[in-house]
């Protein structure tokens, strides 16, 4: 295999710290899950957290993800995030990068609403907060992208769209609201079909916008993910990633499909046609990855998608977001792990990764900081090489 560098049209690919990178420069944690009080100055490039199972590695990534997204990537409610014997938790991060540095601070309380401070003030909008430091997260649950149903994949696309196109949030809201209303009517005992059909123009209009945006996104995402997958596996395993809409065509086609399926929708009690039923089709050797790809191929496909997400976000928002990788080395064999880390290195952003096997994290040299996580305590490992740990 020729080891070409991928993403060569990509202005963000840089061997060193990218000038446009967003990075956590300081991190402050008190009372979060099992983590001991923590004041951390991470490396602007690679931060490797190693330790046995159950020590707090994922909890640490969860802190970073929470500061970025105000959600737990493990879908945990705030009450679970606060240390079992405590009443509240404080998470704070200083984010460096264009256009300006910011501080994010969250106070989580058991049994009551959280408090947020952006640059020491209450944020005016949620969107303002979310735009400060988007992150890309990979964790083992993410394998559902290859192994699960279409919903996870639609969520991936819509999540990225929300980050790169501020006009899409309202479109998705409008579509979702109209869909729920239409379905509610369909479920009623004697639905007024005129009232049901009254939602069709709204669904067709916002649905067509959503489909067009997802398609354009997949056009950017797919070639990058395919290139990374090839880089991991060689080109002997053809992968195909494409948008698979239920209804081909735009607004008119959607409107027509909704009208056509009205009787059937009534019988099943929900709206069958539209972008809420679309998929991001993943194929390996021309067959669906969900049932036909090996585990290793599925993992690589998901990692490739996540790297593509990082590249697309970097391009569109003009800043490379931090990449949080939970337990990544258990996902890949040695050869592929080596290639994966090379690829990661080229992207030039800040990376936080956790592993039980630091010897598999083949990131050499400059910019790597190693940390050991033990019973919630995070300590810096002074040696440059993980093998000494
Ligand atoms: N609210 C909490 N309070 C105290 N400990 C917690 C809380 N939530 C989770 N834990 C502990 O955190 C540990 C798991 O940490 P985790 O980061 O998932 O481990 P790993 O290092 O394997 O990624 C477990 O020991 C669990 O009991
Ligand atoms: Mg973990």
mmCIF file of N, CA, C and O in Angstrom, residues 67-146:
data_model
loop_
_atom_site.group_PDB
_atom_site.id
_atom_site.type_symbol
_atom_site.label_atom_id
_atom_site.label_comp_id
_atom_site.label_asym_id
_atom_site.label_seq_id
_atom_site.Cartn_x
_atom_site.Cartn_y
_atom_site.Cartn_z
ATOM 1 N N UNK A 67 -18.383 20.162 29.433
ATOM 2 C CA UNK A 67 -18.092 21.593 29.291
ATOM 3 C C UNK A 67 -18.412 22.072 27.873
ATOM 4 O O UNK A 67 -18.906 23.173 27.671
ATOM 5 N N UNK A 68 -18.142 21.220 26.905
ATOM 6 C CA UNK A 68 -18.388 21.609 25.524
ATOM 7 C C UNK A 68 -19.875 21.584 25.172
ATOM 8 O O UNK A 68 -20.401 22.531 24.600
ATOM 9 N N UNK A 69 -20.553 20.496 25.535
ATOM 10 C CA UNK A 69 -21.904 20.250 25.014
ATOM 11 C C UNK A 69 -23.007 20.393 26.051
ATOM 12 O O UNK A 69 -24.184 20.330 25.708
ATOM 13 N N UNK A 70 -22.613 20.517 27.330
ATOM 14 C CA UNK A 70 -23.566 20.561 28.437
ATOM 15 C C UNK A 70 -24.407 19.291 28.536
ATOM 16 O O UNK A 70 -25.547 19.306 28.994
ATOM 17 N N UNK A 71 -23.828 18.214 28.060
ATOM 18 C CA UNK A 71 -24.480 16.903 28.160
ATOM 19 C C UNK A 71 -23.420 15.859 28.471
ATOM 20 O O UNK A 71 -22.265 16.012 28.099
ATOM 21 N N UNK A 72 -23.872 14.778 29.092
ATOM 22 C CA UNK A 72 -22.976 13.650 29.297
ATOM 23 C C UNK A 72 -23.025 12.768 28.062
ATOM 24 O O UNK A 72 -24.107 12.448 27.585
ATOM 25 N N UNK A 73 -21.858 12.349 27.555
ATOM 26 C CA UNK A 73 -21.925 11.469 26.387
ATOM 27 C C UNK A 73 -22.373 10.071 26.770
ATOM 28 O O UNK A 73 -22.604 9.234 25.936
ATOM 29 N N UNK A 74 -22.469 9.834 28.088
ATOM 30 C CA UNK A 74 -23.035 8.559 28.510
ATOM 31 C C UNK A 74 -24.495 8.736 28.906
ATOM 32 O O UNK A 74 -25.075 7.893 29.577
ATOM 33 N N UNK A 75 -25.062 9.847 28.491
ATOM 34 C CA UNK A 75 -26.472 10.132 28.742
ATOM 35 C C UNK A 75 -26.847 10.043 30.218
ATOM 36 O O UNK A 75 -27.946 9.650 30.575
ATOM 37 N N UNK A 76 -25.904 10.418 31.092
ATOM 38 C CA UNK A 76 -26.194 10.365 32.525
ATOM 39 C C UNK A 76 -26.853 11.665 32.967
ATOM 40 O O UNK A 76 -26.471 12.740 32.536
ATOM 41 N N UNK A 77 -27.847 11.573 33.847
ATOM 42 C CA UNK A 77 -28.450 12.790 34.401
ATOM 43 C C UNK A 77 -27.476 13.442 35.378
ATOM 44 O O UNK A 77 -26.586 12.791 35.917
ATOM 45 N N UNK A 78 -27.662 14.749 35.596
ATOM 46 C CA UNK A 78 -26.727 15.517 36.416
ATOM 47 C C UNK A 78 -26.536 14.899 37.799
ATOM 48 O O UNK A 78 -25.431 14.898 38.344
ATOM 49 N N UNK A 79 -27.596 14.331 38.359
ATOM 50 C CA UNK A 79 -27.490 13.750 39.697
ATOM 51 C C UNK A 79 -26.459 12.629 39.778
ATOM 52 O O UNK A 79 -25.848 12.410 40.816
ATOM 53 N N UNK A 80 -26.291 11.927 38.669
ATOM 54 C CA UNK A 80 -25.314 10.843 38.667
ATOM 55 C C UNK A 80 -23.889 11.371 38.542
ATOM 56 O O UNK A 80 -22.936 10.685 38.874
ATOM 57 N N UNK A 81 -23.773 12.587 38.027
ATOM 58 C CA UNK A 81 -22.444 13.141 37.769
ATOM 59 C C UNK A 81 -21.806 13.692 39.030
ATOM 60 O O UNK A 81 -20.592 13.748 39.166
ATOM 61 N N UNK A 82 -22.648 14.109 39.957
ATOM 62 C CA UNK A 82 -22.131 14.632 41.217
ATOM 63 C C UNK A 82 -21.623 13.458 42.050
ATOM 64 O O UNK A 82 -22.229 12.391 42.080
ATOM 65 N N UNK A 83 -20.483 13.666 42.666
ATOM 66 C CA UNK A 83 -19.876 12.648 43.520
ATOM 67 C C UNK A 83 -20.908 12.085 44.504
ATOM 68 O O UNK A 83 -21.676 12.840 45.091
ATOM 69 N N UNK A 84 -20.894 10.772 44.657
ATOM 70 C CA UNK A 84 -21.954 10.126 45.446
ATOM 71 C C UNK A 84 -22.127 10.739 46.821
ATOM 72 O O UNK A 84 -23.234 10.918 47.297
ATOM 73 N N UNK A 85 -21.030 11.078 47.482
ATOM 74 C CA UNK A 85 -21.154 11.606 48.834
ATOM 75 C C UNK A 85 -21.184 13.134 48.863
ATOM 76 O O UNK A 85 -21.034 13.745 49.914
ATOM 77 N N UNK A 86 -21.371 13.746 47.683
ATOM 78 C CA UNK A 86 -21.338 15.213 47.649
ATOM 79 C C UNK A 86 -22.670 15.821 47.250
ATOM 80 O O UNK A 86 -23.616 15.113 46.904
ATOM 81 N N UNK A 87 -22.727 17.142 47.307
ATOM 82 C CA UNK A 87 -23.949 17.857 46.952
ATOM 83 C C UNK A 87 -23.836 18.566 45.614
ATOM 84 O O UNK A 87 -24.821 18.773 44.926
ATOM 85 N N UNK A 88 -22.623 18.984 45.287
ATOM 86 C CA UNK A 88 -22.477 19.652 44.000
ATOM 87 C C UNK A 88 -21.102 19.390 43.388
ATOM 88 O O UNK A 88 -20.195 18.884 44.044
ATOM 89 N N UNK A 89 -21.007 19.723 42.116
ATOM 90 C CA UNK A 89 -19.751 19.536 41.386
ATOM 91 C C UNK A 89 -19.475 20.799 40.596
ATOM 92 O O UNK A 89 -20.400 21.477 40.159
ATOM 93 N N UNK A 90 -18.189 21.117 40.470
ATOM 94 C CA UNK A 90 -17.809 22.271 39.655
ATOM 95 C C UNK A 90 -16.847 21.809 38.564
ATOM 96 O O UNK A 90 -15.862 21.114 38.848
ATOM 97 N N UNK A 91 -17.153 22.187 37.343
ATOM 98 C CA UNK A 91 -16.276 21.908 36.210
ATOM 99 C C UNK A 91 -15.936 23.239 35.571
ATOM 100 O O UNK A 91 -16.827 24.058 35.346
ATOM 101 N N UNK A 92 -14.672 23.451 35.278
ATOM 102 C CA UNK A 92 -14.330 24.693 34.589
ATOM 103 C C UNK A 92 -13.197 24.427 33.617
ATOM 104 O O UNK A 92 -12.349 23.568 33.839
ATOM 105 N N UNK A 93 -13.224 25.151 32.525
ATOM 106 C CA UNK A 93 -12.176 25.004 31.537
ATOM 107 C C UNK A 93 -11.854 26.342 30.911
ATOM 108 O O UNK A 93 -12.729 27.180 30.713
ATOM 109 N N UNK A 94 -10.558 26.535 30.656
ATOM 110 C CA UNK A 94 -10.154 27.716 29.906
ATOM 111 C C UNK A 94 -9.862 27.252 28.489
ATOM 112 O O UNK A 94 -9.058 26.352 28.274
ATOM 113 N N UNK A 95 -10.547 27.863 27.548
ATOM 114 C CA UNK A 95 -10.412 27.458 26.155
ATOM 115 C C UNK A 95 -9.613 28.502 25.392
ATOM 116 O O UNK A 95 -9.962 29.683 25.404
ATOM 117 N N UNK A 96 -8.545 28.066 24.751
ATOM 118 C CA UNK A 96 -7.697 28.950 23.942
ATOM 119 C C UNK A 96 -8.045 28.716 22.475
ATOM 120 O O UNK A 96 -8.402 27.610 22.095
ATOM 121 N N UNK A 97 -7.917 29.755 21.702
ATOM 122 C CA UNK A 97 -8.143 29.563 20.272
ATOM 123 C C UNK A 97 -9.001 30.668 19.720
ATOM 124 O O UNK A 97 -9.658 31.384 20.471
ATOM 125 N N UNK A 98 -8.997 30.796 18.387
ATOM 126 C CA UNK A 98 -9.719 31.905 17.780
ATOM 127 C C UNK A 98 -11.221 31.798 17.998
ATOM 128 O O UNK A 98 -11.712 30.686 18.109
ATOM 129 N N UNK A 99 -11.982 32.851 18.041
ATOM 130 C CA UNK A 99 -11.488 34.212 17.914
ATOM 131 C C UNK A 99 -10.914 34.752 19.230
ATOM 132 O O UNK A 99 -10.162 35.715 19.202
ATOM 133 N N UNK A 100 -11.268 34.189 20.369
ATOM 134 C CA UNK A 100 -10.777 34.736 21.637
ATOM 135 C C UNK A 100 -10.812 33.642 22.678
ATOM 136 O O UNK A 100 -11.562 32.694 22.549
ATOM 137 N N UNK A 101 -9.977 33.757 23.731
ATOM 138 C CA UNK A 101 -10.079 32.767 24.796
ATOM 139 C C UNK A 101 -11.382 32.934 25.571
ATOM 140 O O UNK A 101 -11.944 34.031 25.632
ATOM 141 N N UNK A 102 -11.841 31.832 26.125
ATOM 142 C CA UNK A 102 -13.066 31.868 26.916
ATOM 143 C C UNK A 102 -12.910 30.970 28.126
ATOM 144 O O UNK A 102 -12.139 30.017 28.099
ATOM 145 N N UNK A 103 -13.687 31.267 29.152
ATOM 146 C CA UNK A 103 -13.768 30.311 30.250
ATOM 147 C C UNK A 103 -15.188 29.794 30.359
ATOM 148 O O UNK A 103 -16.153 30.544 30.215
ATOM 149 N N UNK A 104 -15.271 28.500 30.580
ATOM 150 C CA UNK A 104 -16.566 27.832 30.734
ATOM 151 C C UNK A 104 -16.615 27.280 32.149
ATOM 152 O O UNK A 104 -15.668 26.636 32.597
ATOM 153 N N UNK A 105 -17.698 27.561 32.848
ATOM 154 C CA UNK A 105 -17.796 27.046 34.209
ATOM 155 C C UNK A 105 -19.208 26.521 34.456
ATOM 156 O O UNK A 105 -20.191 27.205 34.170
ATOM 157 N N UNK A 106 -19.270 25.303 34.970
ATOM 158 C CA UNK A 106 -20.566 24.678 35.245
ATOM 159 C C UNK A 106 -20.590 24.244 36.696
ATOM 160 O O UNK A 106 -19.637 23.625 37.172
ATOM 161 N N UNK A 107 -21.656 24.583 37.383
ATOM 162 C CA UNK A 107 -21.851 24.048 38.729
ATOM 163 C C UNK A 107 -23.084 23.151 38.701
ATOM 164 O O UNK A 107 -24.174 23.611 38.341
ATOM 165 N N UNK A 108 -22.857 21.882 39.022
ATOM 166 C CA UNK A 108 -23.967 20.919 39.025
ATOM 167 C C UNK A 108 -24.411 20.697 40.459
ATOM 168 O O UNK A 108 -23.569 20.509 41.346
ATOM 169 N N UNK A 109 -25.718 20.742 40.664
ATOM 170 C CA UNK A 109 -26.234 20.529 42.015
ATOM 171 C C UNK A 109 -27.091 19.285 42.019
ATOM 172 O O UNK A 109 -27.810 19.012 41.076
ATOM 173 N N UNK A 110 -26.991 18.566 43.098
ATOM 174 C CA UNK A 110 -27.898 17.443 43.259
ATOM 175 C C UNK A 110 -29.305 18.000 43.479
ATOM 176 O O UNK A 110 -29.511 18.835 44.342
ATOM 177 N N UNK A 111 -30.229 17.574 42.637
ATOM 178 C CA UNK A 111 -31.632 17.917 42.868
ATOM 179 C C UNK A 111 -32.048 19.321 42.474
ATOM 180 O O UNK A 111 -33.184 19.710 42.733
ATOM 181 N N UNK A 112 -31.160 20.122 41.899
ATOM 182 C CA UNK A 112 -31.653 21.369 41.328
ATOM 183 C C UNK A 112 -30.827 21.796 40.117
ATOM 184 O O UNK A 112 -29.823 21.175 39.803
ATOM 185 N N UNK A 113 -31.312 22.838 39.461
ATOM 186 C CA UNK A 113 -30.759 23.195 38.151
ATOM 187 C C UNK A 113 -29.290 23.586 38.236
ATOM 188 O O UNK A 113 -28.828 24.099 39.249
ATOM 189 N N UNK A 114 -28.578 23.336 37.170
ATOM 190 C CA UNK A 114 -27.160 23.691 37.115
ATOM 191 C C UNK A 114 -27.004 25.192 36.900
ATOM 192 O O UNK A 114 -27.917 25.867 36.435
ATOM 193 N N UNK A 115 -25.817 25.684 37.232
ATOM 194 C CA UNK A 115 -25.508 27.097 36.962
ATOM 195 C C UNK A 115 -24.380 27.150 35.943
ATOM 196 O O UNK A 115 -23.411 26.400 36.042
ATOM 197 N N UNK A 116 -24.513 28.063 35.005
ATOM 198 C CA UNK A 116 -23.513 28.189 33.957
ATOM 199 C C UNK A 116 -22.890 29.575 33.995
ATOM 200 O O UNK A 116 -23.579 30.561 34.219
ATOM 201 N N UNK A 117 -21.593 29.611 33.734
ATOM 202 C CA UNK A 117 -20.941 30.911 33.574
ATOM 203 C C UNK A 117 -19.988 30.854 32.380
ATOM 204 O O UNK A 117 -19.113 29.991 32.315
ATOM 205 N N UNK A 118 -20.224 31.745 31.444
ATOM 206 C CA UNK A 118 -19.337 31.880 30.289
ATOM 207 C C UNK A 118 -18.602 33.198 30.468
ATOM 208 O O UNK A 118 -19.247 34.254 30.544
ATOM 209 N N UNK A 119 -17.286 33.127 30.597
ATOM 210 C CA UNK A 119 -16.480 34.311 30.912
ATOM 211 C C UNK A 119 -17.056 35.042 32.129
ATOM 212 O O UNK A 119 -17.247 36.264 32.125
ATOM 213 N N UNK A 120 -17.373 34.235 33.142
ATOM 214 C CA UNK A 120 -17.880 34.726 34.428
ATOM 215 C C UNK A 120 -19.242 35.403 34.377
ATOM 216 O O UNK A 120 -19.648 36.047 35.341
ATOM 217 N N UNK A 121 -19.940 35.257 33.260
ATOM 218 C CA UNK A 121 -21.299 35.821 33.198
ATOM 219 C C UNK A 121 -22.290 34.728 32.796
ATOM 220 O O UNK A 121 -21.915 33.773 32.118
ATOM 221 N N UNK A 122 -23.512 34.912 33.201
ATOM 222 C CA UNK A 122 -24.522 33.962 32.737
ATOM 223 C C UNK A 122 -24.642 34.050 31.226
ATOM 224 O O UNK A 122 -24.804 35.135 30.684
ATOM 225 N N UNK A 123 -24.540 32.893 30.525
ATOM 226 C CA UNK A 123 -24.600 32.968 29.058
ATOM 227 C C UNK A 123 -25.985 33.405 28.605
ATOM 228 O O UNK A 123 -26.982 33.026 29.202
ATOM 229 N N UNK A 124 -25.999 34.228 27.556
ATOM 230 C CA UNK A 124 -27.288 34.722 27.100
ATOM 231 C C UNK A 124 -28.055 33.668 26.320
ATOM 232 O O UNK A 124 -29.251 33.571 26.401
ATOM 233 N N UNK A 125 -27.336 32.886 25.529
ATOM 234 C CA UNK A 125 -28.010 31.816 24.777
ATOM 235 C C UNK A 125 -27.223 30.529 24.918
ATOM 236 O O UNK A 125 -26.008 30.540 25.129
ATOM 237 N N UNK A 126 -27.942 29.439 24.761
ATOM 238 C CA UNK A 126 -27.316 28.125 24.772
ATOM 239 C C UNK A 126 -26.391 28.005 23.560
ATOM 240 O O UNK A 126 -25.274 27.494 23.646
ATOM 241 N N UNK A 127 -26.865 28.527 22.420
ATOM 242 C CA UNK A 127 -26.068 28.438 21.192
ATOM 243 C C UNK A 127 -24.718 29.120 21.373
ATOM 244 O O UNK A 127 -23.693 28.648 20.878
ATOM 245 N N UNK A 128 -24.720 30.250 22.112
ATOM 246 C CA UNK A 128 -23.481 30.977 22.359
ATOM 247 C C UNK A 128 -22.487 30.107 23.108
ATOM 248 O O UNK A 128 -21.290 30.098 22.822
ATOM 249 N N UNK A 129 -22.972 29.366 24.073
ATOM 250 C CA UNK A 129 -22.112 28.462 24.843
ATOM 251 C C UNK A 129 -21.576 27.353 23.944
ATOM 252 O O UNK A 129 -20.374 27.069 23.914
ATOM 253 N N UNK A 130 -22.489 26.713 23.206
ATOM 254 C CA UNK A 130 -22.113 25.532 22.425
ATOM 255 C C UNK A 130 -21.089 25.863 21.341
ATOM 256 O O UNK A 130 -20.340 25.002 20.898
ATOM 257 N N UNK A 131 -21.075 27.135 20.909
ATOM 258 C CA UNK A 131 -20.149 27.523 19.847
ATOM 259 C C UNK A 131 -18.728 27.772 20.367
ATOM 260 O O UNK A 131 -17.790 27.860 19.589
ATOM 261 N N UNK A 132 -18.567 27.865 21.694
ATOM 262 C CA UNK A 132 -17.250 28.222 22.236
ATOM 263 C C UNK A 132 -16.205 27.152 21.911
ATOM 264 O O UNK A 132 -15.123 27.441 21.411
ATOM 265 N N UNK A 133 -16.536 25.908 22.179
ATOM 266 C CA UNK A 133 -15.547 24.855 21.954
ATOM 267 C C UNK A 133 -16.211 23.533 21.602
ATOM 268 O O UNK A 133 -16.337 22.651 22.445
ATOM 269 N N UNK A 134 -16.641 23.396 20.351
ATOM 270 C CA UNK A 134 -17.197 22.105 19.951
ATOM 271 C C UNK A 134 -16.117 21.027 20.090
ATOM 272 O O UNK A 134 -14.932 21.332 19.946
ATOM 273 N N UNK A 135 -16.526 19.821 20.415
ATOM 274 C CA UNK A 135 -15.569 18.707 20.464
ATOM 275 C C UNK A 135 -16.100 17.563 19.610
ATOM 276 O O UNK A 135 -17.294 17.506 19.316
ATOM 277 N N UNK A 136 -15.215 16.687 19.224
ATOM 278 C CA UNK A 136 -15.634 15.437 18.582
ATOM 279 C C UNK A 136 -15.317 14.323 19.557
ATOM 280 O O UNK A 136 -14.220 14.273 20.114
ATOM 281 N N UNK A 137 -16.305 13.477 19.814
ATOM 282 C CA UNK A 137 -16.134 12.418 20.801
ATOM 283 C C UNK A 137 -16.210 11.056 20.135
ATOM 284 O O UNK A 137 -17.105 10.798 19.328
ATOM 285 N N UNK A 138 -15.271 10.201 20.482
ATOM 286 C CA UNK A 138 -15.431 8.794 20.139
ATOM 287 C C UNK A 138 -15.398 8.000 21.433
ATOM 288 O O UNK A 138 -14.469 8.111 22.227
ATOM 289 N N UNK A 139 -16.419 7.216 21.671
ATOM 290 C CA UNK A 139 -16.373 6.292 22.803
ATOM 291 C C UNK A 139 -16.965 4.970 22.336
ATOM 292 O O UNK A 139 -17.608 4.924 21.291
ATOM 293 N N UNK A 140 -16.718 3.895 23.085
ATOM 294 C CA UNK A 140 -17.133 2.584 22.584
ATOM 295 C C UNK A 140 -18.619 2.505 22.197
ATOM 296 O O UNK A 140 -18.971 1.793 21.259
ATOM 297 N N UNK A 141 -19.473 3.254 22.888
ATOM 298 C CA UNK A 141 -20.896 3.245 22.547
ATOM 299 C C UNK A 141 -21.162 3.727 21.131
ATOM 300 O O UNK A 141 -22.197 3.431 20.528
ATOM 301 N N UNK A 142 -20.192 4.463 20.612
ATOM 302 C CA UNK A 142 -20.304 5.023 19.270
ATOM 303 C C UNK A 142 -20.312 3.942 18.190
ATOM 304 O O UNK A 142 -20.666 4.202 17.033
ATOM 305 N N UNK A 143 -19.932 2.719 18.561
ATOM 306 C CA UNK A 143 -19.941 1.627 17.583
ATOM 307 C C UNK A 143 -21.343 1.364 17.056
ATOM 308 O O UNK A 143 -21.518 0.758 15.996
ATOM 309 N N UNK A 144 -22.336 1.851 17.786
ATOM 310 C CA UNK A 144 -23.718 1.743 17.300
ATOM 311 C C UNK A 144 -23.871 2.399 15.937
ATOM 312 O O UNK A 144 -24.795 2.073 15.187
ATOM 313 N N UNK A 145 -22.962 3.303 15.598
ATOM 314 C CA UNK A 145 -23.023 3.914 14.263
ATOM 315 C C UNK A 145 -22.924 2.855 13.172
ATOM 316 O O UNK A 145 -23.555 2.969 12.119
ATOM 317 N N UNK A 146 -22.115 1.837 13.412
ATOM 318 C CA UNK A 146 -21.986 0.776 12.411
ATOM 319 C C UNK A 146 -22.896 -0.398 12.718
ATOM 320 O O UNK A 146 -23.317 -1.113 11.818
#
